PDB file of C-alpha atoms in Angstrom:
ATOM      1  CA  MET B   1      21.594  41.891  47.455  1.00  0.00           C
ATOM      2  CA  SER B   2      19.535  38.703  47.122  1.00  0.00           C
ATOM      3  CA  ALA B   3      21.205  35.314  46.664  1.00  0.00           C
ATOM      4  CA  PRO B   4      20.622  33.400  43.402  1.00  0.00           C
ATOM      5  CA  ALA B   5      17.805  30.877  43.483  1.00  0.00           C
ATOM      6  CA  THR B   6      18.792  27.262  43.968  1.00  0.00           C
ATOM      7  CA  THR B   7      17.118  23.947  43.317  1.00  0.00           C
ATOM      8  CA  ALA B   8      16.364  21.268  45.919  1.00  0.00           C
ATOM      9  CA  HIS B   9      19.806  19.725  45.281  1.00  0.00           C
ATOM     10  CA  GLY B  10      21.617  23.007  45.769  1.00  0.00           C
ATOM     11  CA  ALA B  11      22.296  23.673  42.064  1.00  0.00           C
ATOM     12  CA  PRO B  12      21.575  27.162  40.714  1.00  0.00           C
ATOM     13  CA  ALA B  13      18.154  27.367  39.125  1.00  0.00           C
ATOM     14  CA  ALA B  14      17.842  28.392  35.473  1.00  0.00           C
ATOM     15  CA  ALA B  15      17.067  32.046  34.959  1.00  0.00           C
ATOM     16  CA  PRO B  16      13.435  32.769  34.014  1.00  0.00           C
ATOM     17  CA  GLY B  17      13.016  32.696  30.246  1.00  0.00           C
ATOM     18  CA  ARG B  18      16.477  31.315  29.676  1.00  0.00           C
ATOM     19  CA  SER B  19      15.273  27.991  28.313  1.00  0.00           C
ATOM     20  CA  ILE B  20      12.823  29.805  26.018  1.00  0.00           C
ATOM     21  CA  ALA B  21      15.631  32.001  24.711  1.00  0.00           C
ATOM     22  CA  ALA B  22      17.736  28.912  23.993  1.00  0.00           C
ATOM     23  CA  TRP B  23      14.904  27.398  21.970  1.00  0.00           C
ATOM     24  CA  TRP B  24      14.538  30.590  19.958  1.00  0.00           C
ATOM     25  CA  GLN B  25      18.261  30.604  19.226  1.00  0.00           C
ATOM     26  CA  ALA B  26      18.145  26.994  18.012  1.00  0.00           C
ATOM     27  CA  ALA B  27      14.950  27.449  16.000  1.00  0.00           C
ATOM     28  CA  PRO B  28      16.554  28.876  12.807  1.00  0.00           C
ATOM     29  CA  PHE B  29      19.095  26.064  12.633  1.00  0.00           C
ATOM     30  CA  THR B  30      16.405  23.499  13.347  1.00  0.00           C
ATOM     31  CA  LEU B  31      14.255  24.935  10.572  1.00  0.00           C
ATOM     32  CA  VAL B  32      17.104  24.849   8.064  1.00  0.00           C
ATOM     33  CA  PHE B  33      17.963  21.277   9.058  1.00  0.00           C
ATOM     34  CA  ALA B  34      14.349  20.197   8.693  1.00  0.00           C
ATOM     35  CA  LEU B  35      13.755  21.930   5.357  1.00  0.00           C
ATOM     36  CA  PHE B  36      16.957  20.892   3.630  1.00  0.00           C
ATOM     37  CA  PHE B  37      17.579  17.465   5.176  1.00  0.00           C
ATOM     38  CA  LEU B  38      14.652  15.868   6.984  1.00  0.00           C
ATOM     39  CA  VAL B  39      11.913  16.855   4.535  1.00  0.00           C
ATOM     40  CA  PRO B  40      13.816  15.798   1.367  1.00  0.00           C
ATOM     41  CA  LEU B  41      14.861  12.563   3.065  1.00  0.00           C
ATOM     42  CA  ALA B  42      11.273  11.848   4.083  1.00  0.00           C
ATOM     43  CA  LEU B  43      10.117  12.486   0.512  1.00  0.00           C
ATOM     44  CA  ILE B  44      12.719  10.080  -0.870  1.00  0.00           C
ATOM     45  CA  VAL B  45      11.635   7.376   1.557  1.00  0.00           C
ATOM     46  CA  MET B  46       7.986   8.011   0.712  1.00  0.00           C
ATOM     47  CA  VAL B  47       8.543   7.876  -3.059  1.00  0.00           C
ATOM     48  CA  SER B  48      10.521   4.641  -2.707  1.00  0.00           C
ATOM     49  CA  PHE B  49       7.257   2.915  -1.766  1.00  0.00           C
ATOM     50  CA  TRP B  50       5.315   4.302  -4.739  1.00  0.00           C
ATOM     51  CA  ASP B  51       4.577   2.443  -7.950  1.00  0.00           C
ATOM     52  CA  PHE B  52       5.184   3.782 -11.461  1.00  0.00           C
ATOM     53  CA  ASN B  53       4.691   3.026 -15.121  1.00  0.00           C
ATOM     54  CA  GLU B  54       5.993   4.476 -18.383  1.00  0.00           C
ATOM     55  CA  TYR B  55       3.930   7.628 -18.013  1.00  0.00           C
ATOM     56  CA  GLU B  56       3.341   8.517 -14.375  1.00  0.00           C
ATOM     57  CA  LEU B  57       4.038   7.954 -10.722  1.00  0.00           C
ATOM     58  CA  LEU B  58       1.398   6.027  -8.801  1.00  0.00           C
ATOM     59  CA  PRO B  59       1.251   7.103  -5.128  1.00  0.00           C
ATOM     60  CA  GLY B  60       0.614   4.223  -2.791  1.00  0.00           C
ATOM     61  CA  PHE B  61       2.482   1.770  -0.614  1.00  0.00           C
ATOM     62  CA  THR B  62       4.285  -1.188  -2.159  1.00  0.00           C
ATOM     63  CA  PHE B  63       7.527  -3.092  -1.639  1.00  0.00           C
ATOM     64  CA  LYS B  64       7.719  -3.732  -5.387  1.00  0.00           C
ATOM     65  CA  ASN B  65      10.756  -1.494  -5.887  1.00  0.00           C
ATOM     66  CA  TYR B  66      12.798  -3.108  -3.105  1.00  0.00           C
ATOM     67  CA  VAL B  67      11.837  -6.584  -4.304  1.00  0.00           C
ATOM     68  CA  SER B  68      12.888  -5.776  -7.881  1.00  0.00           C
ATOM     69  CA  ILE B  69      16.249  -4.418  -6.703  1.00  0.00           C
ATOM     70  CA  PHE B  70      17.156  -7.679  -4.961  1.00  0.00           C
ATOM     71  CA  GLU B  71      15.452  -9.965  -7.444  1.00  0.00           C
ATOM     72  CA  GLY B  72      17.591 -13.045  -8.072  1.00  0.00           C
ATOM     73  CA  CYS B  73      19.961 -12.274  -5.180  1.00  0.00           C
ATOM     74  CA  GLY B  74      19.380 -15.538  -3.352  1.00  0.00           C
ATOM     75  CA  ALA B  75      22.522 -17.176  -4.757  1.00  0.00           C
ATOM     76  CA  LEU B  76      26.141 -16.114  -4.500  1.00  0.00           C
ATOM     77  CA  GLY B  77      29.171 -17.010  -6.532  1.00  0.00           C
ATOM     78  CA  ASP B  78      29.051 -16.880 -10.322  1.00  0.00           C
ATOM     79  CA  ASP B  79      25.281 -16.332 -10.226  1.00  0.00           C
ATOM     80  CA  MET B  80      25.574 -13.278  -7.972  1.00  0.00           C
ATOM     81  CA  CYS B  81      22.859 -10.760  -8.804  1.00  0.00           C
ATOM     82  CA  THR B  82      23.571  -7.396 -10.399  1.00  0.00           C
ATOM     83  CA  THR B  83      22.732  -5.464  -7.236  1.00  0.00           C
ATOM     84  CA  VAL B  84      25.199  -7.357  -5.058  1.00  0.00           C
ATOM     85  CA  ARG B  85      27.936  -7.118  -7.703  1.00  0.00           C
ATOM     86  CA  THR B  86      27.344  -3.391  -8.017  1.00  0.00           C
ATOM     87  CA  TYR B  87      27.472  -2.819  -4.258  1.00  0.00           C
ATOM     88  CA  LEU B  88      30.651  -4.885  -4.002  1.00  0.00           C
ATOM     89  CA  SER B  89      32.188  -2.839  -6.819  1.00  0.00           C
ATOM     90  CA  THR B  90      31.222   0.396  -5.064  1.00  0.00           C
ATOM     91  CA  LEU B  91      32.621  -0.849  -1.743  1.00  0.00           C
ATOM     92  CA  LYS B  92      35.809  -1.935  -3.509  1.00  0.00           C
ATOM     93  CA  PHE B  93      36.409   1.557  -4.874  1.00  0.00           C
ATOM     94  CA  SER B  94      35.559   3.084  -1.497  1.00  0.00           C
ATOM     95  CA  PHE B  95      38.078   0.866   0.296  1.00  0.00           C
ATOM     96  CA  LEU B  96      40.860   1.406  -2.264  1.00  0.00           C
ATOM     97  CA  VAL B  97      40.393   5.160  -2.339  1.00  0.00           C
ATOM     98  CA  TRP B  98      40.113   5.315   1.456  1.00  0.00           C
ATOM     99  CA  ALA B  99      43.360   3.360   1.939  1.00  0.00           C
ATOM    100  CA  ILE B 100      45.344   5.395  -0.591  1.00  0.00           C
ATOM    101  CA  THR B 101      44.029   8.773   0.541  1.00  0.00           C
ATOM    102  CA  LEU B 102      44.667   7.825   4.169  1.00  0.00           C
ATOM    103  CA  VAL B 103      48.335   7.098   3.464  1.00  0.00           C
ATOM    104  CA  LEU B 104      48.796  10.201   1.324  1.00  0.00           C
ATOM    105  CA  GLY B 105      46.759  12.432   3.616  1.00  0.00           C
ATOM    106  CA  PHE B 106      48.595  11.286   6.730  1.00  0.00           C
ATOM    107  CA  ALA B 107      52.012  11.715   5.089  1.00  0.00           C
ATOM    108  CA  VAL B 108      51.245  15.223   3.810  1.00  0.00           C
ATOM    109  CA  SER B 109      49.682  16.261   7.133  1.00  0.00           C
ATOM    110  CA  TYR B 110      52.623  14.884   9.107  1.00  0.00           C
ATOM    111  CA  PHE B 111      55.086  16.787   6.929  1.00  0.00           C
ATOM    112  CA  LEU B 112      53.166  20.052   7.209  1.00  0.00           C
ATOM    113  CA  ALA B 113      52.556  19.744  10.951  1.00  0.00           C
ATOM    114  CA  PHE B 114      55.944  18.522  12.204  1.00  0.00           C
ATOM    115  CA  HIS B 115      58.563  19.273   9.556  1.00  0.00           C
ATOM    116  CA  VAL B 116      57.529  22.737   8.368  1.00  0.00           C
ATOM    117  CA  ARG B 117      58.410  25.096  11.190  1.00  0.00           C
ATOM    118  CA  SER B 118      57.366  28.408   9.672  1.00  0.00           C
ATOM    119  CA  PRO B 119      53.613  29.172  10.018  1.00  0.00           C
ATOM    120  CA  GLY B 120      53.803  31.189   6.806  1.00  0.00           C
ATOM    121  CA  MET B 121      55.298  28.278   4.897  1.00  0.00           C
ATOM    122  CA  GLN B 122      52.703  25.939   6.409  1.00  0.00           C
ATOM    123  CA  THR B 123      49.949  28.195   5.130  1.00  0.00           C
ATOM    124  CA  ALA B 124      51.552  28.487   1.690  1.00  0.00           C
ATOM    125  CA  LEU B 125      51.969  24.728   1.307  1.00  0.00           C
ATOM    126  CA  PHE B 126      48.456  24.102   2.611  1.00  0.00           C
ATOM    127  CA  VAL B 127      47.031  26.528   0.047  1.00  0.00           C
ATOM    128  CA  LEU B 128      49.109  24.743  -2.590  1.00  0.00           C
ATOM    129  CA  CYS B 129      47.269  21.532  -1.708  1.00  0.00           C
ATOM    130  CA  THR B 130      43.956  23.270  -2.395  1.00  0.00           C
ATOM    131  CA  ILE B 131      44.880  24.387  -5.930  1.00  0.00           C
ATOM    132  CA  PRO B 132      43.072  21.420  -7.580  1.00  0.00           C
ATOM    133  CA  PHE B 133      39.844  22.677  -5.981  1.00  0.00           C
ATOM    134  CA  TRP B 134      40.111  25.912  -7.946  1.00  0.00           C
ATOM    135  CA  THR B 135      38.738  24.120 -11.006  1.00  0.00           C
ATOM    136  CA  SER B 136      35.697  21.882 -11.438  1.00  0.00           C
ATOM    137  CA  ASN B 137      35.832  18.141 -10.869  1.00  0.00           C
ATOM    138  CA  VAL B 138      35.016  17.456 -14.519  1.00  0.00           C
ATOM    139  CA  ILE B 139      37.958  19.544 -15.751  1.00  0.00           C
ATOM    140  CA  ARG B 140      40.306  17.756 -13.366  1.00  0.00           C
ATOM    141  CA  MET B 141      39.044  14.363 -14.543  1.00  0.00           C
ATOM    142  CA  ILE B 142      39.282  15.224 -18.237  1.00  0.00           C
ATOM    143  CA  SER B 143      42.875  16.371 -17.710  1.00  0.00           C
ATOM    144  CA  TRP B 144      43.847  12.722 -17.163  1.00  0.00           C
ATOM    145  CA  VAL B 145      42.573  11.631 -20.603  1.00  0.00           C
ATOM    146  CA  PRO B 146      45.472  13.051 -22.696  1.00  0.00           C
ATOM    147  CA  LEU B 147      47.895  11.569 -20.169  1.00  0.00           C
ATOM    148  CA  LEU B 148      46.478   8.052 -19.845  1.00  0.00           C
ATOM    149  CA  GLY B 149      44.896   7.528 -23.276  1.00  0.00           C
ATOM    150  CA  ARG B 150      46.075   5.013 -25.847  1.00  0.00           C
ATOM    151  CA  ASN B 151      48.076   7.740 -27.590  1.00  0.00           C
ATOM    152  CA  GLY B 152      48.618   9.769 -24.429  1.00  0.00           C
ATOM    153  CA  LEU B 153      51.831  11.060 -22.959  1.00  0.00           C
ATOM    154  CA  VAL B 154      52.291   8.121 -20.575  1.00  0.00           C
ATOM    155  CA  ASN B 155      52.035   5.507 -23.322  1.00  0.00           C
ATOM    156  CA  GLN B 156      54.237   7.515 -25.638  1.00  0.00           C
ATOM    157  CA  GLY B 157      56.833   7.820 -22.900  1.00  0.00           C
ATOM    158  CA  LEU B 158      56.723   4.090 -22.109  1.00  0.00           C
ATOM    159  CA  MET B 159      57.070   3.109 -25.767  1.00  0.00           C
ATOM    160  CA  GLY B 160      59.740   5.731 -26.350  1.00  0.00           C
ATOM    161  CA  ALA B 161      61.755   4.316 -23.448  1.00  0.00           C
ATOM    162  CA  GLY B 162      61.353   0.796 -24.832  1.00  0.00           C
ATOM    163  CA  LEU B 163      59.517  -0.438 -21.746  1.00  0.00           C
ATOM    164  CA  VAL B 164      56.477  -1.611 -23.747  1.00  0.00           C
ATOM    165  CA  ASP B 165      55.935  -2.565 -27.382  1.00  0.00           C
ATOM    166  CA  ARG B 166      52.323  -1.450 -27.612  1.00  0.00           C
ATOM    167  CA  PRO B 167      50.103   1.029 -25.750  1.00  0.00           C
ATOM    168  CA  VAL B 168      48.974  -0.048 -22.293  1.00  0.00           C
ATOM    169  CA  GLU B 169      45.200  -0.394 -22.505  1.00  0.00           C
ATOM    170  CA  TRP B 170      44.312  -0.452 -18.819  1.00  0.00           C
ATOM    171  CA  LEU B 171      45.556   3.045 -18.046  1.00  0.00           C
ATOM    172  CA  LEU B 172      42.285   4.654 -19.109  1.00  0.00           C
ATOM    173  CA  PHE B 173      38.631   3.609 -18.802  1.00  0.00           C
ATOM    174  CA  SER B 174      39.459   1.024 -16.168  1.00  0.00           C
ATOM    175  CA  ASP B 175      39.422   0.467 -12.419  1.00  0.00           C
ATOM    176  CA  PHE B 176      42.897   2.011 -12.313  1.00  0.00           C
ATOM    177  CA  SER B 177      41.823   5.295 -13.918  1.00  0.00           C
ATOM    178  CA  VAL B 178      38.714   5.513 -11.722  1.00  0.00           C
ATOM    179  CA  THR B 179      40.740   4.963  -8.537  1.00  0.00           C
ATOM    180  CA  LEU B 180      43.387   7.447  -9.684  1.00  0.00           C
ATOM    181  CA  ALA B 181      40.764  10.122 -10.357  1.00  0.00           C
ATOM    182  CA  PHE B 182      39.101   9.511  -6.993  1.00  0.00           C
ATOM    183  CA  VAL B 183      42.439   9.874  -5.183  1.00  0.00           C
ATOM    184  CA  HIS B 184      43.213  13.031  -7.135  1.00  0.00           C
ATOM    185  CA  LEU B 185      39.824  14.541  -6.315  1.00  0.00           C
ATOM    186  CA  TYR B 186      39.356  13.592  -2.681  1.00  0.00           C
ATOM    187  CA  THR B 187      42.752  13.353  -0.975  1.00  0.00           C
ATOM    188  CA  MET B 188      42.277  16.889   0.319  1.00  0.00           C
ATOM    189  CA  PHE B 189      39.250  15.720   2.305  1.00  0.00           C
ATOM    190  CA  MET B 190      41.623  13.460   4.229  1.00  0.00           C
ATOM    191  CA  ILE B 191      44.424  15.997   4.607  1.00  0.00           C
ATOM    192  CA  VAL B 192      42.380  18.769   6.231  1.00  0.00           C
ATOM    193  CA  PRO B 193      40.984  16.919   9.308  1.00  0.00           C
ATOM    194  CA  ILE B 194      44.208  14.974   9.938  1.00  0.00           C
ATOM    195  CA  PHE B 195      46.289  18.146   9.708  1.00  0.00           C
ATOM    196  CA  ASN B 196      43.865  19.866  12.095  1.00  0.00           C
ATOM    197  CA  SER B 197      44.250  17.028  14.617  1.00  0.00           C
ATOM    198  CA  MET B 198      48.032  17.022  14.349  1.00  0.00           C
ATOM    199  CA  MET B 199      48.266  20.768  14.922  1.00  0.00           C
ATOM    200  CA  ARG B 200      46.456  20.270  18.250  1.00  0.00           C
ATOM    201  CA  ILE B 201      49.019  17.770  19.546  1.00  0.00           C
ATOM    202  CA  ASP B 202      51.050  19.163  22.426  1.00  0.00           C
ATOM    203  CA  ARG B 203      54.666  19.207  21.232  1.00  0.00           C
ATOM    204  CA  SER B 204      55.856  18.520  24.781  1.00  0.00           C
ATOM    205  CA  LEU B 205      54.473  14.985  24.391  1.00  0.00           C
ATOM    206  CA  LEU B 206      56.859  14.395  21.492  1.00  0.00           C
ATOM    207  CA  GLU B 207      59.742  15.723  23.570  1.00  0.00           C
ATOM    208  CA  ALA B 208      58.743  13.442  26.448  1.00  0.00           C
ATOM    209  CA  ALA B 209      58.672  10.452  24.107  1.00  0.00           C
ATOM    210  CA  ALA B 210      62.130  11.325  22.779  1.00  0.00           C
ATOM    211  CA  ASP B 211      63.479  11.787  26.316  1.00  0.00           C
ATOM    212  CA  SER B 212      62.093   8.347  27.209  1.00  0.00           C
ATOM    213  CA  GLY B 213      64.167   6.786  24.439  1.00  0.00           C
ATOM    214  CA  ALA B 214      61.355   6.207  21.924  1.00  0.00           C
ATOM    215  CA  THR B 215      62.382   5.960  18.302  1.00  0.00           C
ATOM    216  CA  ALA B 216      60.749   8.070  15.614  1.00  0.00           C
ATOM    217  CA  TRP B 217      58.524   5.135  14.555  1.00  0.00           C
ATOM    218  CA  GLN B 218      57.537   4.428  18.162  1.00  0.00           C
ATOM    219  CA  THR B 219      56.636   8.075  18.682  1.00  0.00           C
ATOM    220  CA  LEU B 220      54.642   8.057  15.459  1.00  0.00           C
ATOM    221  CA  TRP B 221      52.723   4.883  16.280  1.00  0.00           C
ATOM    222  CA  ASN B 222      52.201   5.383  20.028  1.00  0.00           C
ATOM    223  CA  VAL B 223      51.759   9.159  20.253  1.00  0.00           C
ATOM    224  CA  ILE B 224      50.911  10.826  16.939  1.00  0.00           C
ATOM    225  CA  VAL B 225      48.596   8.205  15.443  1.00  0.00           C
ATOM    226  CA  PRO B 226      46.384   7.822  18.566  1.00  0.00           C
ATOM    227  CA  LEU B 227      46.116  11.592  18.964  1.00  0.00           C
ATOM    228  CA  SER B 228      45.294  11.972  15.255  1.00  0.00           C
ATOM    229  CA  LYS B 229      42.611   9.271  15.337  1.00  0.00           C
ATOM    230  CA  THR B 230      39.741  11.762  15.406  1.00  0.00           C
ATOM    231  CA  GLY B 231      40.984  13.489  12.257  1.00  0.00           C
ATOM    232  CA  ILE B 232      41.515  10.131  10.569  1.00  0.00           C
ATOM    233  CA  ILE B 233      37.934   9.085  11.315  1.00  0.00           C
ATOM    234  CA  ILE B 234      36.482  12.388  10.079  1.00  0.00           C
ATOM    235  CA  GLY B 235      38.532  12.210   6.882  1.00  0.00           C
ATOM    236  CA  SER B 236      37.497   8.595   6.393  1.00  0.00           C
ATOM    237  CA  ILE B 237      33.828   9.533   6.712  1.00  0.00           C
ATOM    238  CA  PHE B 238      34.238  12.290   4.130  1.00  0.00           C
ATOM    239  CA  VAL B 239      36.040  10.113   1.587  1.00  0.00           C
ATOM    240  CA  ILE B 240      33.916   6.981   1.971  1.00  0.00           C
ATOM    241  CA  THR B 241      30.571   8.782   1.816  1.00  0.00           C
ATOM    242  CA  ILE B 242      31.565  10.842  -1.231  1.00  0.00           C
ATOM    243  CA  VAL B 243      32.931   7.855  -3.159  1.00  0.00           C
ATOM    244  CA  MET B 244      29.915   5.694  -2.312  1.00  0.00           C
ATOM    245  CA  GLY B 245      27.538   8.165  -3.945  1.00  0.00           C
ATOM    246  CA  ASP B 246      29.730   9.370  -6.806  1.00  0.00           C
ATOM    247  CA  PHE B 247      28.597   8.660 -10.359  1.00  0.00           C
ATOM    248  CA  VAL B 248      30.293  11.371 -12.462  1.00  0.00           C
ATOM    249  CA  THR B 249      33.851  10.177 -11.858  1.00  0.00           C
ATOM    250  CA  ILE B 250      33.014   6.534 -12.538  1.00  0.00           C
ATOM    251  CA  GLY B 251      31.089   7.506 -15.666  1.00  0.00           C
ATOM    252  CA  VAL B 252      33.852   9.686 -17.127  1.00  0.00           C
ATOM    253  CA  MET B 253      36.961   7.762 -16.072  1.00  0.00           C
ATOM    254  CA  GLY B 254      35.332   4.347 -16.459  1.00  0.00           C
ATOM    255  CA  GLY B 255      34.160   5.041 -19.984  1.00  0.00           C
ATOM    256  CA  GLN B 256      30.565   4.278 -18.970  1.00  0.00           C
ATOM    257  CA  GLN B 257      31.655   0.643 -18.575  1.00  0.00           C
ATOM    258  CA  ILE B 258      31.939   0.393 -14.766  1.00  0.00           C
ATOM    259  CA  ALA B 259      28.847   0.191 -12.600  1.00  0.00           C
ATOM    260  CA  SER B 260      28.291   1.793  -9.228  1.00  0.00           C
ATOM    261  CA  ILE B 261      25.243   2.412  -7.077  1.00  0.00           C
ATOM    262  CA  GLY B 262      25.424   6.146  -7.733  1.00  0.00           C
ATOM    263  CA  LYS B 263      25.563   5.476 -11.478  1.00  0.00           C
ATOM    264  CA  ILE B 264      22.549   3.145 -11.283  1.00  0.00           C
ATOM    265  CA  ILE B 265      20.538   5.791  -9.406  1.00  0.00           C
ATOM    266  CA  GLN B 266      21.502   8.416 -11.992  1.00  0.00           C
ATOM    267  CA  VAL B 267      20.455   6.162 -14.880  1.00  0.00           C
ATOM    268  CA  GLN B 268      17.153   5.262 -13.218  1.00  0.00           C
ATOM    269  CA  THR B 269      16.452   8.944 -12.630  1.00  0.00           C
ATOM    270  CA  SER B 270      17.197   9.791 -16.271  1.00  0.00           C
ATOM    271  CA  TYR B 271      14.636   7.167 -17.320  1.00  0.00           C
ATOM    272  CA  LEU B 272      12.101   8.722 -14.900  1.00  0.00           C
ATOM    273  CA  GLN B 273      12.082   5.620 -12.704  1.00  0.00           C
ATOM    274  CA  PHE B 274      11.962   7.778  -9.593  1.00  0.00           C
ATOM    275  CA  PRO B 275      10.509   5.214  -7.133  1.00  0.00           C
ATOM    276  CA  LEU B 276      13.146   2.651  -8.114  1.00  0.00           C
ATOM    277  CA  ALA B 277      15.906   5.263  -7.843  1.00  0.00           C
ATOM    278  CA  ALA B 278      14.536   6.366  -4.456  1.00  0.00           C
ATOM    279  CA  ALA B 279      14.569   2.772  -3.194  1.00  0.00           C
ATOM    280  CA  ASN B 280      18.209   2.393  -4.258  1.00  0.00           C
ATOM    281  CA  ALA B 281      19.009   5.713  -2.584  1.00  0.00           C
ATOM    282  CA  VAL B 282      17.420   4.547   0.681  1.00  0.00           C
ATOM    283  CA  ILE B 283      19.434   1.324   0.627  1.00  0.00           C
ATOM    284  CA  LEU B 284      22.635   3.226  -0.146  1.00  0.00           C
ATOM    285  CA  LEU B 285      21.898   5.695   2.647  1.00  0.00           C
ATOM    286  CA  ALA B 286      21.339   2.844   5.098  1.00  0.00           C
ATOM    287  CA  ILE B 287      24.692   1.258   4.188  1.00  0.00           C
ATOM    288  CA  VAL B 288      26.531   4.585   4.443  1.00  0.00           C
ATOM    289  CA  LEU B 289      24.942   5.301   7.822  1.00  0.00           C
ATOM    290  CA  MET B 290      26.040   1.878   9.103  1.00  0.00           C
ATOM    291  CA  ILE B 291      29.602   2.600   7.965  1.00  0.00           C
ATOM    292  CA  ILE B 292      29.529   6.011   9.643  1.00  0.00           C
ATOM    293  CA  TRP B 293      28.090   4.495  12.822  1.00  0.00           C
ATOM    294  CA  ALA B 294      30.868   1.891  12.889  1.00  0.00           C
ATOM    295  CA  LEU B 295      33.544   4.564  12.393  1.00  0.00           C
ATOM    296  CA  THR B 296      32.134   6.870  15.058  1.00  0.00           C
ATOM    297  CA  ARG B 297      32.228   4.010  17.581  1.00  0.00           C
ATOM    298  CA  LEU B 298      36.028   4.152  17.360  1.00  0.00           C
ATOM    299  CA  VAL B 299      36.413   7.739  18.573  1.00  0.00           C
ATOM    300  CA  ASP B 300      34.358  10.667  19.823  1.00  0.00           C
ATOM    301  CA  ILE B 301      34.463  13.053  16.846  1.00  0.00           C
ATOM    302  CA  ARG B 302      32.662  15.736  18.870  1.00  0.00           C
ATOM    303  CA  LYS B 303      36.077  16.690  20.254  1.00  0.00           C
ATOM    304  CA  GLU B 304      36.995  18.060  16.825  1.00  0.00           C
ATOM    305  CA  LEU B 305      33.707  19.850  16.190  1.00  0.00           C
TER     306      LEU B 305
END
């Protein structure tokens, strides 16, 4: 029986045709990735450099769209340009929603992972968390209108209890209602990866921490949080990227009065200003990629994939 072939350094040589077989196995996934991600992205970048008028797109190469987006953005303060204000508003919603969903998602995941002992009950409660996803986002957003409206149940309850003399105006079509809808819609995207990370924690580590005299808060901060960091980062990427590009929620819950980058792109597209919308999309993509890059520097998310 012949010995396996080895390289000059003593390592086993690759079997003949093995590398070719690996390429063939990866080819379908590569093709799908190219067709549905790289090609559309390349087209968006290409169109962002085109010109346009009221009637047609004008293929070419111009920085006109990028210049018009940041026109008048040289000064800050009260004279801050519309683009900067809109990006700051979008980042504000992303940060608020990220912070709230992180707290809620971590609390729910911690309860399911460490306080629910029965696997069957864990599954049942986890499925219960997914119930909002059984209906469309629009239906879930509209369901807040009869609750938060001027004559909604919340205002009626507050006035009935004598807590306010007149309806509270900021409950609906405001930053509050937009943030509330975002949290309602996207908390599950934070729960799932954090719960997955917590379920992988070796329970003997918690016992060792308790035997060493660590309090519950010390165990949480020094053991559970570091070991759940990968899930936190993945959930953060999901929530931040979705909120950054969302325009439906802000349009419905903001009463078409609150601007966001996603809303601007949607409006520009509806007016057939495709090169301008593409330029905004490229800028938004660049910002989102920088945020993702910064988050992935904190932990190696490949451990969870």
